[in-house]
Amino acid sequence: MIALAKPVEQVPAGSLATLRRMAADCRACPLWRHATQTVFGRGPEHAAAMLIGEQPGAQEDLAGEPFVGPAGQLLDRALAEAGLDRRTLYLTNTVKHFKYETRGKVRLHKRVNATEQAACRQWLAAELARVQPRVAVGLGAMAAQTLFGKDFRIGAERGQWRELGPQTRGLATWHPSAVLRTPREARRREAYAELVTDLREVAAVLAALRDAEGAAR
Ligand code: URA
């Protein structure tokens, strides 16, 4: 069992298709009212690695898929550099609805609050219970604190492995949006390189697991 830092009382159970259908009707917080749809996770039912972001953005809200906008494009580039194939990974978010405020015709991302995060934890817990990844990666502070607790500091502790369950380890790294938002170019390049370094760690652990499983057969 993979436990989140704050336990979830009732974890919904079922296949990913069932969970996706259940989450589509979720009314546990008010975010569903203004969002286009629930953006549930995507990827193989038993992916070896799960990447967890924060909350869907405007493009994800329209597409119904995580990480398809600018942050997703940067993530794709970093994954490719690290030797990870997105199609083999399960990608999801800590919160499954887009939260925004409207300025004219533009929908501007608004950070979800603690109550909305708490209401949505059941779905991440359900995805972890179903997929049972060997590696979980928190992208950014929100996901990292959901996995490792509110004292987790992404700046000081990114890239460090922690046990998340008997068969699962986790680490946190920069959120691709945080990399994109870094104002100074030199620091932005550095943060991107750190993201790739952490993802290479993930690729190395996955390769070692595959080798160990191959040798045991
Ligand atoms: N940022 C996230 O945290 N998740 C997405 O799906 C897109 C942007």
Tab-separated table of C-alpha atoms and ligand atoms in Angstrom:
chain	number	residue	atom	x	y	z
A	1	MET	CA	0.000	0.000	0.000
A	2	ILE	CA	1.272	3.461	-0.873
A	3	ALA	CA	0.268	5.923	1.806
A	4	LEU	CA	-0.068	9.637	1.208
A	5	ALA	CA	1.295	11.893	3.941
A	6	LYS	CA	-2.266	12.496	5.187
A	7	PRO	CA	-4.292	9.298	5.124
A	8	VAL	CA	-7.483	9.154	3.067
A	9	GLU	CA	-10.442	7.638	4.891
A	10	GLN	CA	-12.231	6.037	1.972
A	11	VAL	CA	-10.200	5.281	-1.114
A	12	PRO	CA	-12.392	4.631	-4.170
A	13	ALA	CA	-11.578	1.266	-5.752
A	14	GLY	CA	-11.825	-0.132	-9.261
A	15	SER	CA	-10.079	-0.210	-12.612
A	16	LEU	CA	-8.718	3.069	-13.939
A	17	ALA	CA	-11.684	3.228	-16.307
A	18	THR	CA	-14.079	2.874	-13.366
A	19	LEU	CA	-12.206	5.426	-11.272
A	20	ARG	CA	-12.178	7.846	-14.205
A	21	ARG	CA	-15.972	7.511	-14.540
A	22	MET	CA	-16.457	8.022	-10.800
A	23	ALA	CA	-14.161	11.061	-10.729
A	24	ALA	CA	-16.033	12.590	-13.676
A	25	ASP	CA	-19.027	13.010	-11.336
A	26	CYS	CA	-17.053	14.124	-8.288
A	27	ARG	CA	-18.723	16.908	-6.291
A	28	ALA	CA	-16.407	16.790	-3.253
A	29	CYS	CA	-15.421	20.438	-3.769
A	30	PRO	CA	-16.920	23.258	-5.866
A	31	LEU	CA	-14.261	23.269	-8.615
A	32	TRP	CA	-16.359	21.071	-10.935
A	33	ARG	CA	-18.878	23.908	-11.368
A	34	HIS	CA	-16.688	26.078	-13.610
A	35	ALA	CA	-14.337	23.499	-15.093
A	36	THR	CA	-14.995	21.852	-18.453
A	37	GLN	CA	-14.336	18.383	-17.084
A	38	THR	CA	-12.427	16.309	-14.562
A	39	VAL	CA	-8.874	15.804	-15.795
A	40	PHE	CA	-8.092	12.319	-14.571
A	41	GLY	CA	-4.680	10.682	-14.893
A	42	ARG	CA	-3.474	8.987	-18.100
A	43	GLY	CA	-1.240	6.034	-18.688
A	44	PRO	CA	-0.938	2.266	-18.428
A	45	GLU	CA	-2.940	0.545	-15.669
A	46	HIS	CA	0.265	-0.859	-14.132
A	47	ALA	CA	2.848	1.729	-15.110
A	48	ALA	CA	6.122	1.359	-13.223
A	49	ALA	CA	6.290	5.113	-12.609
A	50	MET	CA	3.693	7.736	-11.764
A	51	LEU	CA	4.366	11.441	-12.256
A	52	ILE	CA	2.174	13.729	-10.197
A	53	GLY	CA	1.678	17.401	-11.027
A	54	GLU	CA	-0.362	20.076	-9.301
A	55	GLN	CA	-3.585	20.913	-11.114
A	56	PRO	CA	-4.672	21.016	-14.743
A	57	GLY	CA	-4.239	24.225	-16.699
A	58	ALA	CA	-6.524	25.767	-19.310
A	59	GLN	CA	-5.403	23.454	-22.115
A	60	GLU	CA	-5.662	20.340	-19.967
A	61	ASP	CA	-9.175	21.424	-18.948
A	62	LEU	CA	-10.244	21.519	-22.593
A	63	ALA	CA	-8.400	18.354	-23.650
A	64	GLY	CA	-9.308	16.318	-20.553
A	65	GLU	CA	-5.709	15.121	-20.338
A	66	PRO	CA	-2.866	16.104	-18.001
A	67	PHE	CA	0.234	17.922	-19.211
A	68	VAL	CA	-0.752	18.802	-22.755
A	69	GLY	CA	-0.071	22.573	-22.509
A	70	PRO	CA	3.246	24.480	-22.253
A	71	ALA	CA	4.278	22.725	-19.013
A	72	GLY	CA	3.566	19.388	-20.678
A	73	GLN	CA	5.727	20.314	-23.655
A	74	LEU	CA	8.644	21.173	-21.395
A	75	LEU	CA	8.059	17.961	-19.459
A	76	ASP	CA	8.059	15.949	-22.702
A	77	ARG	CA	11.418	17.450	-23.641
A	78	ALA	CA	12.869	16.671	-20.213
A	79	LEU	CA	11.499	13.110	-20.287
A	80	ALA	CA	13.036	12.503	-23.700
A	81	GLU	CA	16.412	13.843	-22.516
A	82	ALA	CA	16.229	11.586	-19.482
A	83	GLY	CA	15.464	8.540	-21.640
A	84	LEU	CA	11.905	8.114	-20.381
A	85	ASP	CA	9.037	7.311	-22.732
A	86	ARG	CA	5.910	9.224	-21.717
A	87	ARG	CA	3.703	6.436	-23.094
A	88	THR	CA	5.022	4.052	-20.431
A	89	LEU	CA	4.332	6.454	-17.536
A	90	TYR	CA	1.178	7.292	-15.619
A	91	LEU	CA	0.733	11.074	-15.490
A	92	THR	CA	-1.700	12.690	-13.130
A	93	ASN	CA	-2.293	15.697	-10.897
A	94	THR	CA	-2.842	16.309	-7.199
A	95	VAL	CA	-6.115	18.106	-8.016
A	96	LYS	CA	-8.202	17.047	-10.985
A	97	HIS	CA	-10.072	20.244	-11.907
A	98	PHE	CA	-8.879	23.497	-13.470
A	99	LYS	CA	-9.268	26.452	-11.119
A	100	TYR	CA	-9.162	29.893	-12.648
A	101	GLU	CA	-10.319	33.472	-12.573
A	102	THR	CA	-11.550	35.253	-15.669
A	103	ARG	CA	-9.890	38.422	-16.990
A	104	GLY	CA	-11.780	39.500	-20.056
A	105	LYS	CA	-11.862	36.383	-22.199
A	106	VAL	CA	-8.805	34.802	-20.601
A	107	ARG	CA	-8.998	32.118	-17.935
A	108	LEU	CA	-6.088	32.678	-15.555
A	109	HIS	CA	-4.795	29.810	-13.441
A	110	LYS	CA	-5.593	30.168	-9.735
A	111	ARG	CA	-3.881	28.048	-7.119
A	112	VAL	CA	-6.137	25.510	-5.414
A	113	ASN	CA	-6.526	25.843	-1.647
A	114	ALA	CA	-5.985	23.287	1.112
A	115	THR	CA	-9.673	22.302	1.275
A	116	GLU	CA	-9.766	21.590	-2.465
A	117	GLN	CA	-6.542	19.591	-2.205
A	118	ALA	CA	-7.961	17.570	0.700
A	119	ALA	CA	-11.200	16.874	-1.183
A	120	CYS	CA	-9.247	15.563	-4.183
A	121	ARG	CA	-6.736	13.402	-2.313
A	122	GLN	CA	-9.065	10.397	-2.580
A	123	TRP	CA	-8.484	10.254	-6.353
A	124	LEU	CA	-4.711	10.318	-6.152
A	125	ALA	CA	-4.856	7.690	-3.394
A	126	ALA	CA	-7.100	5.589	-5.668
A	127	GLU	CA	-4.749	5.949	-8.643
A	128	LEU	CA	-1.749	4.956	-6.507
A	129	ALA	CA	-3.637	1.958	-5.093
A	130	ARG	CA	-4.639	0.809	-8.583
A	131	VAL	CA	-1.428	1.454	-10.520
A	132	GLN	CA	0.921	0.460	-7.672
A	133	PRO	CA	3.880	2.232	-9.293
A	134	ARG	CA	7.365	1.305	-8.165
A	135	VAL	CA	8.368	4.948	-8.432
A	136	ALA	CA	6.291	8.062	-7.718
A	137	VAL	CA	7.549	11.486	-8.746
A	138	GLY	CA	6.117	14.658	-7.254
A	139	LEU	CA	6.411	17.563	-9.677
A	140	GLY	CA	6.522	20.704	-7.553
A	141	ALA	CA	5.836	21.484	-3.923
A	142	MET	CA	2.108	20.678	-3.888
A	143	ALA	CA	2.566	17.119	-5.114
A	144	ALA	CA	5.703	16.670	-3.005
A	145	GLN	CA	3.923	17.737	0.174
A	146	THR	CA	0.962	15.500	-0.649
A	147	LEU	CA	3.377	12.582	-0.870
A	148	PHE	CA	5.905	13.440	1.823
A	149	GLY	CA	4.214	15.861	4.228
A	150	LYS	CA	3.845	19.599	4.643
A	151	ASP	CA	7.363	20.093	5.972
A	152	PHE	CA	8.874	18.956	2.675
A	153	ARG	CA	10.923	21.718	1.063
A	154	ILE	CA	11.378	21.265	-2.656
A	155	GLY	CA	14.404	23.576	-2.869
A	156	ALA	CA	16.353	21.649	-0.243
A	157	GLU	CA	15.042	18.123	-0.724
A	158	ARG	CA	14.389	17.617	-4.433
A	159	GLY	CA	16.033	14.614	-6.025
A	160	GLN	CA	16.221	12.631	-2.779
A	161	TRP	CA	14.649	9.191	-2.668
A	162	ARG	CA	12.212	8.292	0.098
A	163	GLU	CA	10.288	5.136	0.844
A	164	LEU	CA	6.576	5.427	0.105
A	165	GLY	CA	5.595	1.823	0.662
A	166	PRO	CA	7.165	-1.649	0.730
A	167	GLN	CA	7.581	-1.674	-3.071
A	168	THR	CA	7.554	2.008	-3.905
A	169	ARG	CA	9.984	4.850	-3.603
A	170	GLY	CA	9.434	8.451	-4.433
A	171	LEU	CA	11.214	11.671	-5.137
A	172	ALA	CA	10.228	15.207	-5.915
A	173	THR	CA	11.586	17.572	-8.496
A	174	TRP	CA	10.816	20.959	-9.992
A	175	HIS	CA	7.446	21.469	-11.552
A	176	PRO	CA	7.860	22.201	-15.286
A	177	SER	CA	5.749	25.387	-14.876
A	178	ALA	CA	8.134	26.594	-12.174
A	179	VAL	CA	11.009	26.072	-14.612
A	180	LEU	CA	9.118	28.031	-17.286
A	181	ARG	CA	8.358	30.850	-14.834
A	182	THR	CA	11.950	31.233	-13.594
A	183	PRO	CA	12.775	34.801	-14.645
A	184	ARG	CA	16.576	34.700	-15.020
A	185	GLU	CA	17.638	32.681	-18.017
A	186	ALA	CA	20.756	31.228	-16.385
A	187	ARG	CA	18.748	29.980	-13.410
A	188	ARG	CA	15.986	28.710	-15.712
A	189	ARG	CA	18.512	26.583	-17.622
A	190	GLU	CA	19.914	25.303	-14.342
A	191	ALA	CA	16.456	24.378	-13.001
A	192	TYR	CA	15.695	22.576	-16.271
A	193	ALA	CA	18.990	20.665	-16.003
A	194	GLU	CA	18.082	19.691	-12.410
A	195	LEU	CA	14.700	18.437	-13.589
A	196	VAL	CA	16.420	16.293	-16.234
A	197	THR	CA	18.954	15.021	-13.675
A	198	ASP	CA	16.143	13.929	-11.348
A	199	LEU	CA	14.261	12.251	-14.183
A	200	ARG	CA	17.475	10.428	-15.156
A	201	GLU	CA	17.559	9.088	-11.588
A	202	VAL	CA	14.037	7.778	-12.169
A	203	ALA	CA	15.095	6.192	-15.473
A	204	ALA	CA	18.062	4.513	-13.751
A	205	VAL	CA	15.897	3.071	-10.972
A	206	LEU	CA	13.370	1.773	-13.504
A	207	ALA	CA	16.164	0.165	-15.538
A	208	ALA	CA	17.578	-1.479	-12.396
A	209	LEU	CA	14.125	-2.809	-11.488
A	210	ARG	CA	13.687	-4.225	-14.998
A	211	ASP	CA	17.106	-5.901	-14.781
A	212	ALA	CA	16.328	-7.381	-11.365
A	213	GLU	CA	12.975	-8.682	-12.574
A	214	GLY	CA	14.597	-10.111	-15.724
A	215	ALA	CA	17.253	-11.900	-13.636
A	216	ALA	CA	14.593	-13.361	-11.305
A	217	ARG	CA	12.710	-14.944	-14.237
B	1	URA	N1	0.451	21.784	-14.571
B	1	URA	C1	0.137	20.709	-13.823
B	1	URA	O1	0.486	20.612	-12.654
B	1	URA	N2	-0.560	19.744	-14.397
B	1	URA	C2	-0.959	19.784	-15.648
B	1	URA	O2	-1.600	18.834	-16.079
B	1	URA	C3	-0.609	20.910	-16.415
B	1	URA	C4	0.096	21.902	-15.862
